[in-house]
Short mmCIF file of C-alpha atoms and ligand atoms in Angstrom, two decimals:
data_model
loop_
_atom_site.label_atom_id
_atom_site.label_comp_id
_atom_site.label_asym_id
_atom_site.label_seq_id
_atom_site.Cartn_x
_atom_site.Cartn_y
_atom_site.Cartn_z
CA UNK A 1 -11.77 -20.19 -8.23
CA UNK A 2 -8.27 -21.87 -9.32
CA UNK A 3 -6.47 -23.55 -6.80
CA UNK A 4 -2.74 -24.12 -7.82
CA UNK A 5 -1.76 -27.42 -5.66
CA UNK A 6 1.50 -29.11 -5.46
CA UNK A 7 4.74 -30.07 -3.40
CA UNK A 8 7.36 -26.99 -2.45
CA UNK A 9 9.48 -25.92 -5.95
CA UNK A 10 6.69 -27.17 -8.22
CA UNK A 11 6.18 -24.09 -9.41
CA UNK A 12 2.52 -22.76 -8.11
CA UNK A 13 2.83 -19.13 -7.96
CA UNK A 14 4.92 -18.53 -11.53
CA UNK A 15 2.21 -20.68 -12.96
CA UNK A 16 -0.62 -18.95 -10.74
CA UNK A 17 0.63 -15.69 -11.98
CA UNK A 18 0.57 -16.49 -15.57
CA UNK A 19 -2.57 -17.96 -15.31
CA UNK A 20 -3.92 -14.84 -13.50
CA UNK A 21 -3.04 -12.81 -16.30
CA UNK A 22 -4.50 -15.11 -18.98
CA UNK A 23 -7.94 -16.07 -16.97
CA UNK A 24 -8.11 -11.97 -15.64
CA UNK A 25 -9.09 -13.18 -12.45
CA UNK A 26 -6.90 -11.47 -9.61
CA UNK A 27 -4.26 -13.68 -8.04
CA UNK A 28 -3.32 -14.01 -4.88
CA UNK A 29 -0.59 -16.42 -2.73
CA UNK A 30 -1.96 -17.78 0.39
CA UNK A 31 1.48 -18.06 2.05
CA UNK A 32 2.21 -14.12 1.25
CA UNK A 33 -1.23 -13.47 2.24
CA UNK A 34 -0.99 -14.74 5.62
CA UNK A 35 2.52 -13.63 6.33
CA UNK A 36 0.55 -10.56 5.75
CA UNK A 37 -2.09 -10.97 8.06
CA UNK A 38 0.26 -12.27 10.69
CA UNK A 39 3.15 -9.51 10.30
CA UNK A 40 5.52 -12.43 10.08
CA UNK A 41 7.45 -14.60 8.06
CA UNK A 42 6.20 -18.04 8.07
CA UNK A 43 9.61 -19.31 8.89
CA UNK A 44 9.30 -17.51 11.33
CA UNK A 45 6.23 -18.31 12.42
CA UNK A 46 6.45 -22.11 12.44
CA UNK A 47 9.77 -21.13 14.57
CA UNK A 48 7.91 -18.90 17.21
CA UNK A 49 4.24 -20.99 16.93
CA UNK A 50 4.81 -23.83 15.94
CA UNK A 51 3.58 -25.54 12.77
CA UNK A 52 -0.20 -26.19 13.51
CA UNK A 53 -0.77 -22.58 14.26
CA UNK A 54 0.18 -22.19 10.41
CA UNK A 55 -2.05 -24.92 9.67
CA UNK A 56 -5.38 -23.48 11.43
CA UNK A 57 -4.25 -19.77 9.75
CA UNK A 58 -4.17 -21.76 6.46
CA UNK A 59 -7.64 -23.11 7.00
CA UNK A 60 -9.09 -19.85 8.07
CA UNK A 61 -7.85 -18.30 4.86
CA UNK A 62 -9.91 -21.18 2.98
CA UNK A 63 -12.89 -20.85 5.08
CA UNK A 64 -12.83 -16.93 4.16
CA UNK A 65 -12.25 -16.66 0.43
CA UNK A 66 -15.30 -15.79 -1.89
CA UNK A 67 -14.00 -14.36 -4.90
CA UNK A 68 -13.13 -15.38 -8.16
CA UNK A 69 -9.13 -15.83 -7.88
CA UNK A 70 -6.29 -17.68 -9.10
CA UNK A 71 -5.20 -18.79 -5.57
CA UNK A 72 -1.42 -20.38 -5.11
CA UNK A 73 -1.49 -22.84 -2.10
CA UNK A 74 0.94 -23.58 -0.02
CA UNK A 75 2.68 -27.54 -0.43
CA UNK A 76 1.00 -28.82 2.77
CA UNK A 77 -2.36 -27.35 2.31
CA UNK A 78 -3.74 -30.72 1.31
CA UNK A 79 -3.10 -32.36 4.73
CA UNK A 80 -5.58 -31.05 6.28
CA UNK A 81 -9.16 -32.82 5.40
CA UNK A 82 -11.05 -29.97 6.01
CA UNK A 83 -9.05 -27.93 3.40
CA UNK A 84 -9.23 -30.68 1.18
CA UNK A 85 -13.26 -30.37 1.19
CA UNK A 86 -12.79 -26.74 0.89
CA UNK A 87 -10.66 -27.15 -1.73
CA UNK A 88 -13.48 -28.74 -3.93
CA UNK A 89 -15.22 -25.75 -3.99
CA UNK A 90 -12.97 -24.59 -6.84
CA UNK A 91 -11.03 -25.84 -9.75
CA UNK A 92 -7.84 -27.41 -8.48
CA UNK A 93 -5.15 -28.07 -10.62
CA UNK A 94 -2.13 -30.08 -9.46
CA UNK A 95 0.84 -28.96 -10.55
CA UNK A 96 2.90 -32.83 -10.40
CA UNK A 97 6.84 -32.72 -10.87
CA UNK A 98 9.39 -35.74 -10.23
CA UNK A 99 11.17 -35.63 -6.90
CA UNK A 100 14.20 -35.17 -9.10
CA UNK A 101 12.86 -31.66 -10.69
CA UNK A 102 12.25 -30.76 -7.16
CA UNK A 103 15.69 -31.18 -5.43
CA UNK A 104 17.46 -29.28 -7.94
CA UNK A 105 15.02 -26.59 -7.72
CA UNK A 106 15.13 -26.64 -4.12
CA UNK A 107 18.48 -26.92 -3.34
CA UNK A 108 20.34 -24.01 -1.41
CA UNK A 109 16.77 -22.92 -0.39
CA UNK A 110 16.88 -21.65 3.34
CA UNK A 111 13.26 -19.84 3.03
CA UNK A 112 11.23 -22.83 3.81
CA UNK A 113 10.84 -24.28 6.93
CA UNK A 114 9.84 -27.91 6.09
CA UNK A 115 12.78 -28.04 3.38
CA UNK A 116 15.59 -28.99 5.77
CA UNK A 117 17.16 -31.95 7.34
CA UNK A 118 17.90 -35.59 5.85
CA UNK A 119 17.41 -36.12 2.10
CA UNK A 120 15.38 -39.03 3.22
CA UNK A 121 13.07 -37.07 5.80
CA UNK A 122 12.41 -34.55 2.66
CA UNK A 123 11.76 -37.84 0.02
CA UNK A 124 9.38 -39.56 2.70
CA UNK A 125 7.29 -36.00 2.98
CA UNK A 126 7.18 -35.98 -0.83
CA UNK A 127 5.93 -39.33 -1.36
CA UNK A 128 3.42 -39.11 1.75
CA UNK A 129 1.68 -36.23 0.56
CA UNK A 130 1.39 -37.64 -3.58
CA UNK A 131 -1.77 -39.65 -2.78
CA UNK A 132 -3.11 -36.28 -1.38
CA UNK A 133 -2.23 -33.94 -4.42
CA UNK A 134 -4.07 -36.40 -6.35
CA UNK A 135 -7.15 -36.90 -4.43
CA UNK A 136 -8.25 -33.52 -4.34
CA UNK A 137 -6.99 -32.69 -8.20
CA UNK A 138 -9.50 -32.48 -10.41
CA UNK A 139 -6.56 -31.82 -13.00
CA UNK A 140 -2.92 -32.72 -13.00
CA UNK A 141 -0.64 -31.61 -14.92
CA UNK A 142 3.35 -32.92 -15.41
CA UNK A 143 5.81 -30.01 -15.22
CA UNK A 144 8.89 -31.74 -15.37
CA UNK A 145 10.65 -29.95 -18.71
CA UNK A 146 8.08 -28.23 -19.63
CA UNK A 147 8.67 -24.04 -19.72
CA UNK A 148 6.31 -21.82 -17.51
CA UNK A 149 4.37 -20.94 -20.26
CA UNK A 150 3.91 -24.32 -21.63
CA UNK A 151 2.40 -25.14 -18.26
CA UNK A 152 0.61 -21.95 -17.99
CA UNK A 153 -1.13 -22.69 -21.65
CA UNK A 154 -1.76 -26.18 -20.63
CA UNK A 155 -3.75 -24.76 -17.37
CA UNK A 156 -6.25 -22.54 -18.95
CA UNK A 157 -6.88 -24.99 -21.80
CA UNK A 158 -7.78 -27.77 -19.30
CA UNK A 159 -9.50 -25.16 -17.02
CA UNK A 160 -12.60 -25.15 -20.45
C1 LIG B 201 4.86 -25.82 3.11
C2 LIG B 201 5.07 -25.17 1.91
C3 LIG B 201 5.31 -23.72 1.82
C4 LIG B 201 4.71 -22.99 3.02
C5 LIG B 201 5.17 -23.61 4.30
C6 LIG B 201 4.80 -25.09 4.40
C7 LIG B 201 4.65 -27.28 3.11
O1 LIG B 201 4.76 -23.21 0.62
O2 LIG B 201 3.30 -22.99 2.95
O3 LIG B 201 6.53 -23.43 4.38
O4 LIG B 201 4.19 -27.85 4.12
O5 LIG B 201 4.93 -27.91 2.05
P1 LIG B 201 5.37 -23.50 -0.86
O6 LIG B 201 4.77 -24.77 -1.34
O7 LIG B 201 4.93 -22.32 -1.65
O8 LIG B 201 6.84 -23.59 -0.70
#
């Protein structure tokens, strides 16, 4: 298993689609996967249930997977420690951009529920959750101007 990690706007499911079709193994994106499951948007979900019910559906969805995938996580999956030791049972690559690559990625986005408010609230989530992305990497990779398939290439020829 691949696990694509990284903050919102890194770039995890372009990159875990690319990779998908270089590696062969099937891809799949948690978040779109349990919107599925749910029959809801996950904005709208964190609106109607609240955040941690997200969280437990995103650890169930851990718990459950057994096949060979190229799996794109959502940003906040590392917070959870359980999810980080379920992480480990794959190879997790941590796709690292600068807060600046982020913002103007980001910007305008409306879609995500924990991309709102103060600037500063958004910054203080980013740099909380770096020691986390890195913990549970067992590769990182910088994305900041690189192309999609420049980081795509880089993936599978760390993944050997
Ligand atoms: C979240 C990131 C989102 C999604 C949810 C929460 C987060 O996924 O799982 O909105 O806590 O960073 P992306 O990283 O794909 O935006």
């Amino acid at each position: 298993m691949i696990f694509l990690i990284g903050f919102m706007g890194s770039g995890k499911s372009t990159i875990a689609k690319m990779v998908s079709e270089k590696t062969k193994y099937p891809y799949i994106e948690m978040d779109q996967a349990i919107e599925e499951a749910e029959g809801m948007k996950i904005r709208d979900m964190f609106a109607s249930k609240g955040e941690q019910y997200f969280r437990d559906k995103e650890t169930e969805f851990l718990r459950h997977l057994k096949d060979e995938v190229v799996l794109s996580t959502g940003g906040g999956v590392i917070l959870r420690e359980e999810n980080r030791v379920l992480l480990q049972e794959g190879t997790v690559v941590y796709l690292k951009a600068e807060w600046e690559t982020i913002v103007e990625r980001l910007t305008g986005d409306t879609d995500r529920p924990l991309w709102k408010g103060e600037d500063s609230e958004k910054k203080k989530r980013f740099d909380e959750r770096l020691s986390l992305y890195e913990q549970v990497a067992d590769v990182v990779i910088d994305v900041d101007q690189k192309t999609p398939e420049e980081i795509a290439e880089e993936v599978v020829g760390r993944l050997k």
